[in-house]
Structures are given as structure tokens and as C-alpha cells.
PDB file of C-alpha atoms in Angstrom:
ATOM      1  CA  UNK A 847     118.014 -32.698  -9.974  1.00  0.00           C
ATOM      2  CA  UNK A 848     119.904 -34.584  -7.192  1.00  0.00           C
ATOM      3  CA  UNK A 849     122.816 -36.140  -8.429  1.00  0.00           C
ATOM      4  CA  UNK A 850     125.204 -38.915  -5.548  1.00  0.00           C
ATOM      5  CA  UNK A 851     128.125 -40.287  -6.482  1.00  0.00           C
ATOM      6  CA  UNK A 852     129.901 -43.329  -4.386  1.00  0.00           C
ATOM      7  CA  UNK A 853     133.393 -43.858  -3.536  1.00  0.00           C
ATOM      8  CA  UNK A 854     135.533 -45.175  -1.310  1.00  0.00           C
ATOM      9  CA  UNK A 855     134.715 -48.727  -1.899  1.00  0.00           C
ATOM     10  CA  UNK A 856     137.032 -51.666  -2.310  1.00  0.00           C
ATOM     11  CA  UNK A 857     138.581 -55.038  -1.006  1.00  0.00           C
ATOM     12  CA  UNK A 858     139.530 -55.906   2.299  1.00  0.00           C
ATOM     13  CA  UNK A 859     139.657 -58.444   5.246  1.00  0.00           C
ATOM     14  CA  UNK A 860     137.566 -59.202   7.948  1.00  0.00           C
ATOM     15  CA  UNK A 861     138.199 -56.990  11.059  1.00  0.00           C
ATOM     16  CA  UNK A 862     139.454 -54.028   8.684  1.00  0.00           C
ATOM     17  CA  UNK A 863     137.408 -50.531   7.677  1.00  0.00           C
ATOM     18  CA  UNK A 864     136.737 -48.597   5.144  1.00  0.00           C
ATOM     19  CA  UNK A 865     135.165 -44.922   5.068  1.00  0.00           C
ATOM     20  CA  UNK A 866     132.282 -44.615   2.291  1.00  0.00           C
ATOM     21  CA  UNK A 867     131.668 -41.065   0.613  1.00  0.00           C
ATOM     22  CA  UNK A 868     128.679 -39.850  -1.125  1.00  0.00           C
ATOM     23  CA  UNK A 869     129.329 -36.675  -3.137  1.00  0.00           C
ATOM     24  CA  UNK A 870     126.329 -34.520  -3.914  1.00  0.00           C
ATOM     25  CA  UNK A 871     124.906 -32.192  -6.348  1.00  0.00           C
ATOM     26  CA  UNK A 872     122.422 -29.612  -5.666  1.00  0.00           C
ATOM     27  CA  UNK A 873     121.952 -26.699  -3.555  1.00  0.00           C
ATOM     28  CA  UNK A 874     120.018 -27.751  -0.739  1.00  0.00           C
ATOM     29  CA  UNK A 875     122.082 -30.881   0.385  1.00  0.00           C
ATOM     30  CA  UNK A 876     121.326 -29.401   3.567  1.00  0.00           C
ATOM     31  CA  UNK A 877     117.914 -30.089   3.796  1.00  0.00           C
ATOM     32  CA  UNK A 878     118.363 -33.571   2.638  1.00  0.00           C
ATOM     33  CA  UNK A 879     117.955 -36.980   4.482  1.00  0.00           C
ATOM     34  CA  UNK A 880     120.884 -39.238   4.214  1.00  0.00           C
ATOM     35  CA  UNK A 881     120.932 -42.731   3.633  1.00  0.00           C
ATOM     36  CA  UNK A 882     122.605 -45.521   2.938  1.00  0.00           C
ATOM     37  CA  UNK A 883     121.551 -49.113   1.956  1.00  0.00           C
ATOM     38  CA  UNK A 884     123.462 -52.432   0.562  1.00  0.00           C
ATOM     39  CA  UNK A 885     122.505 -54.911  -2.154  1.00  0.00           C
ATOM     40  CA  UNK A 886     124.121 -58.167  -2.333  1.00  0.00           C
ATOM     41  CA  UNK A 887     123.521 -60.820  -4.860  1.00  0.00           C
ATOM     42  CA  UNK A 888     120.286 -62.409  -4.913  1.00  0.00           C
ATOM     43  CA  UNK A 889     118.837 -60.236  -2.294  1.00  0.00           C
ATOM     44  CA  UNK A 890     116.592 -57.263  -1.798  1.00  0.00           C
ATOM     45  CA  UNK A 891     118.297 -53.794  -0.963  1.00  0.00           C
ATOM     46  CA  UNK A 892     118.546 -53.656   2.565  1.00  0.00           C
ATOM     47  CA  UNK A 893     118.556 -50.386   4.826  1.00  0.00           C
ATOM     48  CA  UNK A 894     122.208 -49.802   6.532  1.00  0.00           C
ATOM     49  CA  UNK A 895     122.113 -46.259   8.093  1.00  0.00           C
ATOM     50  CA  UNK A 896     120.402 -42.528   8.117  1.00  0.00           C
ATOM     51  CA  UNK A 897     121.069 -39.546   8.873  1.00  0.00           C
ATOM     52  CA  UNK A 898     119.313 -36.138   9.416  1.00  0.00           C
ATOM     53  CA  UNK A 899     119.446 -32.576   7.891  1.00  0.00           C
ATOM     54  CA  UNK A 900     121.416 -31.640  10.300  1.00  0.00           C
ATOM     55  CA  UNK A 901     123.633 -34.913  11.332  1.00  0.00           C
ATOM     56  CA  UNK A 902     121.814 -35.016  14.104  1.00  0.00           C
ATOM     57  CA  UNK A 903     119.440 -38.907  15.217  1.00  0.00           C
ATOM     58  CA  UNK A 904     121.409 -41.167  13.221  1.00  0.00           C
ATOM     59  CA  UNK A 905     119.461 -44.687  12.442  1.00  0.00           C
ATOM     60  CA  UNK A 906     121.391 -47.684  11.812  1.00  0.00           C
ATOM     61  CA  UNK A 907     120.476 -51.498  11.346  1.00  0.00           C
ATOM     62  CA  UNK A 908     120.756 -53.965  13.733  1.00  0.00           C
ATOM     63  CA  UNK A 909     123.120 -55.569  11.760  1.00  0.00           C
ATOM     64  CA  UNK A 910     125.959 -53.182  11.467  1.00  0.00           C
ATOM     65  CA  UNK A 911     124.927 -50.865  14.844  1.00  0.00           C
ATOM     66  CA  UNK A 912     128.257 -50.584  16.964  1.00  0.00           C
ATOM     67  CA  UNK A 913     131.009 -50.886  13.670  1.00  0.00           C
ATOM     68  CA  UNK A 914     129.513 -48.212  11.341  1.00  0.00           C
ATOM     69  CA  UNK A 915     129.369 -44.965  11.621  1.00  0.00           C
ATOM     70  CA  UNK A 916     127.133 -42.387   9.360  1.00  0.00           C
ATOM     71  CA  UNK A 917     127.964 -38.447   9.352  1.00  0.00           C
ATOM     72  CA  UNK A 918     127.901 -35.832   7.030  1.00  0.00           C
ATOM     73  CA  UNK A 919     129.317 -32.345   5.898  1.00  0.00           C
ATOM     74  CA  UNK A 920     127.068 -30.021   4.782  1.00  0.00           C
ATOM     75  CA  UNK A 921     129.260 -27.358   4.323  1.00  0.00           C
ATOM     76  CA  UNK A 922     131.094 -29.684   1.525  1.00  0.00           C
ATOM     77  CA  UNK A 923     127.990 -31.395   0.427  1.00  0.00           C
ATOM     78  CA  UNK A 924     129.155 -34.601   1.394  1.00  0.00           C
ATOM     79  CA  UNK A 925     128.123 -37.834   3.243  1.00  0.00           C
ATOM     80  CA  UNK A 926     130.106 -40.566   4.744  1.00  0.00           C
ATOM     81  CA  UNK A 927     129.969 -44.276   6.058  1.00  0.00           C
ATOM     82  CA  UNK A 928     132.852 -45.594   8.198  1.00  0.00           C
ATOM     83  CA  UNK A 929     132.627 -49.098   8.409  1.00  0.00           C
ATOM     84  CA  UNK A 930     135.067 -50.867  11.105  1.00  0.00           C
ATOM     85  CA  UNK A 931     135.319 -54.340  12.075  1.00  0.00           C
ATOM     86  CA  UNK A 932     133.992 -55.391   8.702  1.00  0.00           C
ATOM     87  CA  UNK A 933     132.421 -59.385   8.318  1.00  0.00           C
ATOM     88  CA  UNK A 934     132.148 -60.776   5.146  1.00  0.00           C
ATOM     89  CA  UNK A 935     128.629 -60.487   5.464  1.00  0.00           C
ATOM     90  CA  UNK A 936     128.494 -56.715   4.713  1.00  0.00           C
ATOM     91  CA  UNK A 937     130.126 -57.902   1.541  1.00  0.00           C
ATOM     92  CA  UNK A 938     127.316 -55.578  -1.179  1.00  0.00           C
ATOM     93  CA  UNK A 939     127.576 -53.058  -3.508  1.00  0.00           C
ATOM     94  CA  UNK A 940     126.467 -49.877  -1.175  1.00  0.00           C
ATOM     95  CA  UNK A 941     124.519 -46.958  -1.991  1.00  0.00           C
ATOM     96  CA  UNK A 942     123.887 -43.573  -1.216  1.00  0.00           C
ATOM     97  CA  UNK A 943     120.575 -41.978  -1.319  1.00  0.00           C
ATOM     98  CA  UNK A 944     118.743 -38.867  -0.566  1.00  0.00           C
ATOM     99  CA  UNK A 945     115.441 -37.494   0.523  1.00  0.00           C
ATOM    100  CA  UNK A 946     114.437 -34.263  -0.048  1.00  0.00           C
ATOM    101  CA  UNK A 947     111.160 -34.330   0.430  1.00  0.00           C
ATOM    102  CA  UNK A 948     111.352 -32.224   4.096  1.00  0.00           C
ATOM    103  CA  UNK A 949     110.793 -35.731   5.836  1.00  0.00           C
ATOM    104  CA  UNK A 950     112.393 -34.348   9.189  1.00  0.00           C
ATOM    105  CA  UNK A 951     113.202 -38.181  10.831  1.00  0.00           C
ATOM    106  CA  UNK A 952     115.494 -40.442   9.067  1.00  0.00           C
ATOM    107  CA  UNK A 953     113.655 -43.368   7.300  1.00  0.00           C
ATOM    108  CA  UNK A 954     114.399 -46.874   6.761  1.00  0.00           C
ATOM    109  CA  UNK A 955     112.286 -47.449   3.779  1.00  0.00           C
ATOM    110  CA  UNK A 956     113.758 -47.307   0.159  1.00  0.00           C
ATOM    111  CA  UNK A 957     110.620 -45.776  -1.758  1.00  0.00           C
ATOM    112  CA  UNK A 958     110.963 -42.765   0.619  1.00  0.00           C
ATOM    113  CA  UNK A 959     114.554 -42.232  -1.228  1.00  0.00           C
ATOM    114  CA  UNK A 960     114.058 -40.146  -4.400  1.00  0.00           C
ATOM    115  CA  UNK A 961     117.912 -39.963  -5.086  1.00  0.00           C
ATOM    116  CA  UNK A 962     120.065 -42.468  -5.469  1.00  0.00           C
ATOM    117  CA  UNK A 963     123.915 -42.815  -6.343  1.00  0.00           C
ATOM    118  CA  UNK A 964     125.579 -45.686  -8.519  1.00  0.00           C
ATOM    119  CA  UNK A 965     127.114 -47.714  -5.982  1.00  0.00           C
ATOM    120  CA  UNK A 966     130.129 -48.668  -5.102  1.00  0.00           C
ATOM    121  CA  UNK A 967     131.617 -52.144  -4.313  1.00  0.00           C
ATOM    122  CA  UNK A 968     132.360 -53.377  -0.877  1.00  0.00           C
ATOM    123  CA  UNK A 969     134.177 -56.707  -0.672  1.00  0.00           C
ATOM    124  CA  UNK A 970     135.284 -58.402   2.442  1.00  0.00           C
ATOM    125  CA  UNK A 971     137.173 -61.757   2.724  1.00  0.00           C
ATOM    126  CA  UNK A 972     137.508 -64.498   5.725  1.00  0.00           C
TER     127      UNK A 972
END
């Protein structure tokens, strides 16, 4: 069992950043796909970022390409999200998820994500 756990999380203004961290259970975090994907009210989960076993091809969004930033440590089991020049669109609760099914690119689609962490609150005001 995979177990992710958010932090990092909070309230700021537009223009400022935060840096996201996903803390992970298991064994074989290296070998896991990294994602990360927002929810804000009333609408669907959307895909934000991804990131290989390795770190290596990173996959972002249109909508957040160029201010975030996805990366991981394996050695630590640990991923990360640094968001800069935040809008108050990115205002969601964001989550961390994994897939360690041995997919080796980084996918975009939420069913591929067997693991998935609690969330944690992003707020950002005008």
C-alpha cells in the first residue's frame, strides 16, 4: 500500500509562491509516476503536472506551464510542486498522486493514478 500525504498548502496573494510536498510511503517510490492535479469547487479534477521515475520529461498543463515547477527526491521519497506567480485561478485543493503501475511516460489522466493523497488547500486572493 501507497500511502501520499500533502503539505505545504495555504493562503496567499496573487504574484506570490508556494512549494507543495507530497510525502510517500512505500519502498519503491522510485519506480513511481508523479502527479499532481487540482479540484476546485464545482469542477472536475483537473491534471496540473507529472513527473517520471526518474524526474526526468516533466508534463505540465497549459494552464500553469512557465510558473510551476514539478521535481522530486527519490532518495527522501518525496515530491514537490513550486508554484510562482500564483492567479487566483489556481485557487483548489491540490493533490498528489502516484502510479505504480511501470507506466514509463507521465500521464495526464486521473484513472491511470492508483494513489492518491488527501489534499491540501491552495488559496490565492486578488
Amino acid at each position: 500500500q501507497v500511502q501520499l500525504v500533502e503539505s505545504g498548502g495555504g493562503l496567499v496573494q496573487a504574484g506570490d509562491s508556494l512549494r507543495l510536498s507530497c510525502a510517500a510511503s512505500g519502498r519503491t517510490f522510485n519506480r513511481y509516476i508523479v502527479g499532481w492535479f487540482r479540484q476546485a469547487p464545482g469542477k472536475e479534477r483537473e491534471f496540473v503536472a507529472a513527473i517520471s521515475q526518474n524526474g526526468h520529461m516533466p508534463t505540465y498543463a497549459d494552464s500553469v506551464k512557465g510558473r510551476f515547477t514539478i521535481s522530486r527526491d527519490n532518495a527522501k521519497n518525496m515530491g514537490y510542486l513550486q508554484m510562482n506567480s500564483l492567479k487566483p485561478e489556481d485557487t483548489a485543493v491540490y493533490y498528489c498522486a502516484a502510479d505504480a503501475s511501470g507506466r514509463v511516460l507521465p500521464t495526464t489522466r486521473r484513472d491511470d493514478y492508483g494513489y492518491w493523497g488527501q489534499g491540501t488547500q491552495v488559496t490565492v486572493s486578488s
